[in-house]
Tab-separated table of C-alpha atoms in Angstrom:
chain	number	residue	atom	x	y	z
A	50	MET	CA	37.990	-25.764	-31.354
A	51	GLU	CA	39.974	-22.547	-30.976
A	52	VAL	CA	42.358	-22.499	-28.081
A	53	PRO	CA	42.478	-19.059	-26.367
A	54	THR	CA	45.978	-17.365	-26.018
A	55	LYS	CA	47.496	-17.333	-22.511
A	56	SER	CA	46.780	-13.668	-21.986
A	57	ALA	CA	43.306	-14.037	-23.126
A	58	PHE	CA	42.822	-17.118	-20.867
A	59	LYS	CA	44.150	-15.185	-17.754
A	60	LYS	CA	41.768	-12.201	-18.547
A	61	ALA	CA	38.846	-14.611	-18.831
A	62	LEU	CA	39.888	-16.407	-15.681
A	63	LYS	CA	39.426	-13.128	-13.610
A	64	LYS	CA	35.786	-12.939	-14.748
A	65	GLY	CA	35.138	-16.736	-14.140
A	66	TYR	CA	36.500	-19.782	-12.781
A	67	LEU	CA	38.148	-23.086	-13.966
A	68	THR	CA	37.029	-26.716	-13.420
A	69	VAL	CA	39.310	-29.713	-13.726
A	70	ASN	CA	37.203	-32.990	-14.182
A	71	SER	CA	34.084	-30.993	-13.005
A	72	GLU	CA	35.909	-29.903	-9.837
A	73	VAL	CA	36.570	-26.165	-9.210
A	74	ALA	CA	40.292	-25.579	-9.490
A	75	ASP	CA	42.599	-23.376	-7.565
A	76	THR	CA	46.296	-22.488	-7.397
A	77	ALA	CA	46.923	-25.828	-5.638
A	78	THR	CA	45.288	-27.972	-8.243
A	79	MET	CA	47.924	-30.216	-9.903
A	80	LEU	CA	47.658	-31.482	-13.477
A	81	SER	CA	49.058	-34.720	-14.696
A	82	GLY	CA	47.699	-34.794	-18.250
A	83	GLY	CA	44.453	-35.931	-19.799
A	84	GLU	CA	42.206	-33.880	-17.349
A	85	GLU	CA	39.138	-32.136	-18.765
A	86	LEU	CA	39.550	-28.307	-18.253
A	87	VAL	CA	36.492	-26.098	-18.419
A	88	LEU	CA	36.483	-22.317	-18.129
A	89	ILE	CA	33.177	-20.887	-16.842
A	90	ILE	CA	32.490	-17.337	-17.334
A	91	PRO	CA	29.113	-16.350	-15.762
A	92	GLY	CA	26.746	-14.150	-17.793
A	93	LYS	CA	25.891	-10.829	-16.762
A	94	ALA	CA	23.121	-10.600	-14.104
A	95	SER	CA	20.133	-8.992	-15.570
A	96	PRO	CA	19.245	-5.709	-13.659
A	97	LYS	CA	16.219	-5.977	-11.379
A	98	LYS	CA	13.007	-4.943	-13.124
A	99	LYS	CA	11.682	-1.757	-11.813
A	100	LEU	CA	7.976	-0.999	-11.332
A	101	VAL	CA	6.901	2.180	-13.327
A	102	PHE	CA	3.674	3.229	-11.599
A	103	PRO	CA	3.095	7.048	-11.113
A	104	LEU	CA	1.620	8.070	-7.947
A	105	THR	CA	0.040	11.364	-6.680
A	106	VAL	CA	2.228	12.722	-3.872
A	107	LEU	CA	0.087	14.863	-1.553
A	108	TYR	CA	2.850	15.840	0.932
A	109	GLU	CA	6.608	15.046	1.238
A	110	ASP	CA	9.489	16.185	3.376
A	111	GLU	CA	12.907	14.573	4.474
A	112	HIS	CA	11.030	12.401	7.051
A	113	LEU	CA	7.700	11.252	5.570
A	114	ALA	CA	5.429	11.465	2.687
A	115	VAL	CA	1.586	11.001	1.961
A	116	ILE	CA	0.588	9.605	-1.258
A	117	LEU	CA	-2.790	8.855	-2.847
A	118	LYS	CA	-3.441	5.271	-3.298
A	119	PRO	CA	-5.480	4.259	-6.425
A	120	ALA	CA	-7.779	1.236	-6.392
A	121	GLY	CA	-6.664	-2.078	-7.660
A	122	ILE	CA	-3.193	-2.341	-6.229
A	123	LEU	CA	-1.835	-3.754	-3.033
A	124	VAL	CA	0.049	-1.715	-0.523
A	125	SER	CA	2.670	-4.312	-0.133
A	126	GLY	CA	3.255	-8.103	-0.663
A	127	ASN	CA	5.155	-10.611	-2.640
A	128	THR	CA	3.856	-9.604	-5.954
A	129	PHE	CA	5.523	-7.319	-8.439
A	130	LYS	CA	2.973	-4.492	-8.473
A	131	THR	CA	2.576	-2.928	-5.120
A	132	ILE	CA	2.558	0.576	-3.755
A	133	ALA	CA	5.741	-0.097	-1.805
A	134	ALA	CA	7.578	-1.120	-4.951
A	135	ALA	CA	6.470	1.999	-6.834
A	136	LEU	CA	7.469	4.450	-3.926
A	137	PRO	CA	11.190	4.904	-4.730
A	138	GLN	CA	10.415	6.039	-8.273
A	139	ASN	CA	7.955	8.607	-6.974
A	140	LEU	CA	9.581	10.104	-3.883
A	141	LYS	CA	12.661	12.030	-3.447
A	142	PRO	CA	15.413	10.293	-1.512
A	143	SER	CA	15.846	11.661	1.981
A	144	THR	CA	19.187	13.254	2.697
A	145	LEU	CA	19.120	12.287	6.310
A	146	ALA	CA	21.622	10.033	7.905
A	147	ASP	CA	19.202	7.183	8.560
A	148	ALA	CA	17.435	7.368	5.141
A	149	THR	CA	15.987	4.097	4.034
A	150	ILE	CA	13.725	2.613	1.247
A	151	PRO	CA	10.423	4.465	1.751
A	152	GLN	CA	7.926	2.238	3.430
A	153	PRO	CA	4.215	2.525	4.119
A	154	VAL	CA	3.376	2.468	7.762
A	155	HIS	CA	-0.215	1.202	7.591
A	156	ARG	CA	-2.365	-0.548	4.988
A	157	LEU	CA	-5.412	0.153	2.808
A	158	ASP	CA	-7.386	-2.713	1.184
A	159	TYR	CA	-6.640	-3.500	-2.589
A	160	ALA	CA	-9.854	-1.986	-3.539
A	161	THR	CA	-9.731	1.117	-1.328
A	162	THR	CA	-8.624	4.444	-2.607
A	163	GLY	CA	-7.050	7.379	-0.436
A	164	ILE	CA	-4.381	8.519	1.734
A	165	LEU	CA	-1.402	6.432	2.625
A	166	LEU	CA	1.389	7.429	5.108
A	167	VAL	CA	4.961	6.567	4.259
A	168	GLY	CA	8.148	6.777	6.340
A	169	LYS	CA	11.361	7.823	4.488
A	170	THR	CA	13.905	7.161	7.368
A	171	SER	CA	14.286	4.519	9.797
A	172	SER	CA	13.540	6.773	12.814
A	173	ALA	CA	10.378	8.106	11.045
A	174	ILE	CA	9.043	4.619	10.368
A	175	ARG	CA	9.476	3.785	14.027
A	176	ALA	CA	7.907	7.189	15.240
A	177	LEU	CA	4.908	6.801	12.840
A	178	ASN	CA	4.339	3.225	13.887
A	179	LYS	CA	4.287	4.386	17.557
A	180	LEU	CA	1.635	7.027	16.712
A	181	PHE	CA	-0.539	4.436	15.237
A	182	GLU	CA	0.032	2.097	18.315
A	183	GLU	CA	-0.899	5.041	20.590
A	184	LYS	CA	-3.985	5.831	18.402
A	185	VAL	CA	-3.155	9.468	18.160
A	186	ILE	CA	-3.455	9.484	14.331
A	187	THR	CA	-6.995	10.413	13.389
A	188	LYS	CA	-8.330	8.762	10.214
A	189	THR	CA	-11.339	9.674	8.337
A	190	TYR	CA	-12.972	7.725	5.589
A	191	TYR	CA	-15.941	8.170	3.167
A	192	ALA	CA	-18.208	5.346	1.794
A	193	VAL	CA	-21.159	4.957	-0.144
A	194	THR	CA	-23.627	2.468	1.717
A	195	ILE	CA	-26.783	0.759	0.699
A	196	GLY	CA	-30.152	1.002	2.463
A	197	ASP	CA	-31.724	2.999	5.307
A	198	MET	CA	-29.499	4.087	8.152
A	199	LEU	CA	-29.785	6.179	11.326
A	200	PRO	CA	-28.380	9.659	10.932
A	201	ASN	CA	-25.316	8.656	13.087
A	202	GLY	CA	-24.203	5.852	15.243
A	203	GLU	CA	-21.316	3.928	16.827
A	204	ILE	CA	-20.553	0.315	16.165
A	205	ILE	CA	-18.646	-1.876	18.367
A	206	SER	CA	-17.835	-5.552	17.872
A	207	THR	CA	-15.129	-8.142	18.146
A	208	ILE	CA	-12.926	-8.746	15.062
A	209	GLY	CA	-10.263	-11.346	15.087
A	210	GLY	CA	-10.660	-11.759	18.868
A	211	LYS	CA	-10.107	-8.028	19.473
A	212	GLN	CA	-12.539	-5.170	20.101
A	213	ALA	CA	-13.348	-2.997	17.107
A	214	GLN	CA	-15.035	0.304	17.278
A	215	SER	CA	-16.206	2.694	14.530
A	216	SER	CA	-18.339	5.679	14.364
A	217	TYR	CA	-20.246	7.092	11.422
A	218	VAL	CA	-22.468	10.104	10.278
A	219	VAL	CA	-24.766	10.112	7.301
A	220	GLU	CA	-24.013	13.362	5.277
A	221	GLN	CA	-26.329	12.761	2.160
A	222	THR	CA	-28.846	10.336	0.852
A	223	GLU	CA	-30.004	9.810	-2.602
A	224	PRO	CA	-32.883	7.473	-3.829
A	225	SER	CA	-31.967	4.603	-5.920
A	226	GLU	CA	-34.130	2.389	-8.076
A	227	ARG	CA	-32.128	-0.723	-7.502
A	228	PHE	CA	-30.963	-0.197	-3.831
A	229	GLY	CA	-33.734	1.835	-2.281
A	230	CYS	CA	-31.214	4.519	-1.285
A	231	LEU	CA	-27.578	5.232	-1.296
A	232	ASN	CA	-25.975	7.211	1.470
A	233	LEU	CA	-22.664	9.210	1.666
A	234	VAL	CA	-21.213	8.233	5.126
A	235	LYS	CA	-18.474	9.727	6.912
A	236	LEU	CA	-16.668	7.119	9.028
A	237	SER	CA	-14.102	7.310	11.867
A	238	PRO	CA	-12.526	4.068	12.934
A	239	LYS	CA	-11.334	4.067	16.533
A	240	THR	CA	-9.459	0.892	15.963
A	241	GLY	CA	-7.603	-0.561	12.993
A	242	ARG	CA	-8.993	-4.172	12.532
A	243	ARG	CA	-8.678	-5.965	9.202
A	244	HIS	CA	-11.632	-4.865	6.985
A	245	GLN	CA	-13.170	-3.223	9.977
A	246	LEU	CA	-15.368	-0.688	8.231
A	247	ARG	CA	-16.636	-3.150	5.637
A	248	LYS	CA	-17.502	-5.602	8.333
A	249	HIS	CA	-19.167	-3.125	10.530
A	250	LEU	CA	-21.419	-1.581	7.995
A	251	LEU	CA	-22.525	-4.926	6.842
A	252	SER	CA	-23.271	-5.879	10.372
A	253	ILE	CA	-25.845	-2.931	10.691
A	254	GLY	CA	-27.408	-3.871	7.325
A	255	SER	CA	-25.875	-1.137	5.179
A	256	PRO	CA	-23.071	-2.711	3.190
A	257	ILE	CA	-20.609	-0.609	1.181
A	258	LEU	CA	-21.627	-0.145	-2.498
A	259	GLY	CA	-19.328	-2.407	-4.742
A	260	ASP	CA	-18.222	-4.664	-1.939
A	261	ALA	CA	-18.130	-8.112	-3.327
A	262	THR	CA	-17.093	-9.744	-0.011
A	263	TYR	CA	-19.052	-8.136	2.762
A	264	ASN	CA	-22.363	-7.793	1.109
A	265	HIS	CA	-25.745	-9.566	0.394
A	266	GLU	CA	-25.683	-11.398	-2.921
A	267	HIS	CA	-28.554	-9.527	-4.485
A	268	LEU	CA	-26.914	-6.135	-3.645
A	269	ILE	CA	-23.527	-6.723	-5.192
A	270	LEU	CA	-22.665	-3.942	-7.747
A	271	LYS	CA	-20.053	-5.424	-10.302
A	272	GLY	CA	-17.591	-3.548	-12.342
A	273	LYS	CA	-17.572	-0.324	-10.396
A	274	GLY	CA	-15.045	-1.003	-7.700
A	275	LEU	CA	-15.445	-0.527	-3.896
A	276	TYR	CA	-16.890	2.807	-2.897
A	277	LEU	CA	-14.629	3.343	0.216
A	278	HIS	CA	-12.091	6.167	0.400
A	279	ALA	CA	-9.514	7.163	3.001
A	280	TYR	CA	-10.169	10.726	3.008
A	281	SER	CA	-7.873	12.370	5.695
A	282	LEU	CA	-5.222	11.897	8.253
A	283	GLU	CA	-4.560	14.189	11.299
A	284	PHE	CA	-1.469	13.834	13.425
A	285	ILE	CA	1.453	15.804	14.962
A	286	HIS	CA	4.568	15.483	12.877
A	287	PRO	CA	6.914	13.436	15.100
A	288	PHE	CA	9.971	15.659	14.211
A	289	THR	CA	8.797	19.066	13.179
A	290	LYS	CA	5.811	19.012	15.698
A	291	GLU	CA	3.581	20.628	13.122
A	292	ALA	CA	-0.075	19.857	13.152
A	293	MET	CA	-0.708	17.858	9.955
A	294	HIS	CA	-4.053	17.604	8.308
A	295	ILE	CA	-4.055	16.097	4.954
A	296	THR	CA	-7.055	15.418	2.818
A	297	ALA	CA	-7.618	13.559	-0.407
A	298	LYS	CA	-10.702	14.676	-2.448
A	299	LEU	CA	-13.491	12.151	-3.107
A	300	PRO	CA	-13.216	10.119	-6.307
A	301	GLU	CA	-15.390	11.092	-9.283
A	302	LYS	CA	-17.513	8.129	-9.018
A	303	PHE	CA	-18.795	9.471	-5.568
A	304	LYS	CA	-19.693	12.633	-7.236
A	305	ARG	CA	-21.724	10.914	-9.961
A	306	ILE	CA	-24.119	9.808	-7.214
A	307	PHE	CA	-24.129	12.859	-5.150
A	308	SER	CA	-24.278	15.777	-7.563
A	309	THR	CA	-23.893	18.385	-4.785
A	310	LEU	CA	-20.368	17.202	-3.916
């Protein structure tokens, strides 16, 4: 075994540490002869893997951003592939003093597409969360539903022990050989309970096309995804006080059903 020179040993010791008989040594460690000396130099830590996932940015300033969430990805969570993990590679870093890692301030389901609001500073994240708590952000969704519906209506129920309220307007209806008819429905949730719109539409007998969870077994459409889209957000910008109205056009699969879109 080759013994390192004294200078090489000192250089290596700066990068690692020495054990004497399996105990970490320091400057006070005494040697009497016959000890086992081991120089341990940790390997370089591999850089954290970054998620490369291009996103469409609909709006961005120093405080906040609005992105288009595609289907088939979580907004956040303990998995590698999330919208939250992809945001730093898609947004410009804020130059403000309290800039932070961009963070979504609300959620969309894994299978839902559409508008997602993001805070880029600590103060923006707090302010946007407050707007949601005060229910002064107006959200509009579009869905394709199955079966006959009234032209409009309001649905009120309890979800998770809390009141949930949604209103809807049927904008178009097309006949369907398999489903009887399919409706293009504009949805306005007044509250934000988990899976609220999906549960509400099932409760009135008109589940969302492609919903494999809140549906009747014989009406499940496989392989096409969920026909639910977060279409618009309206709110007053908490810092510029500008009236914001941001929309995300309907997915192509909606247009294949309703040709006049």
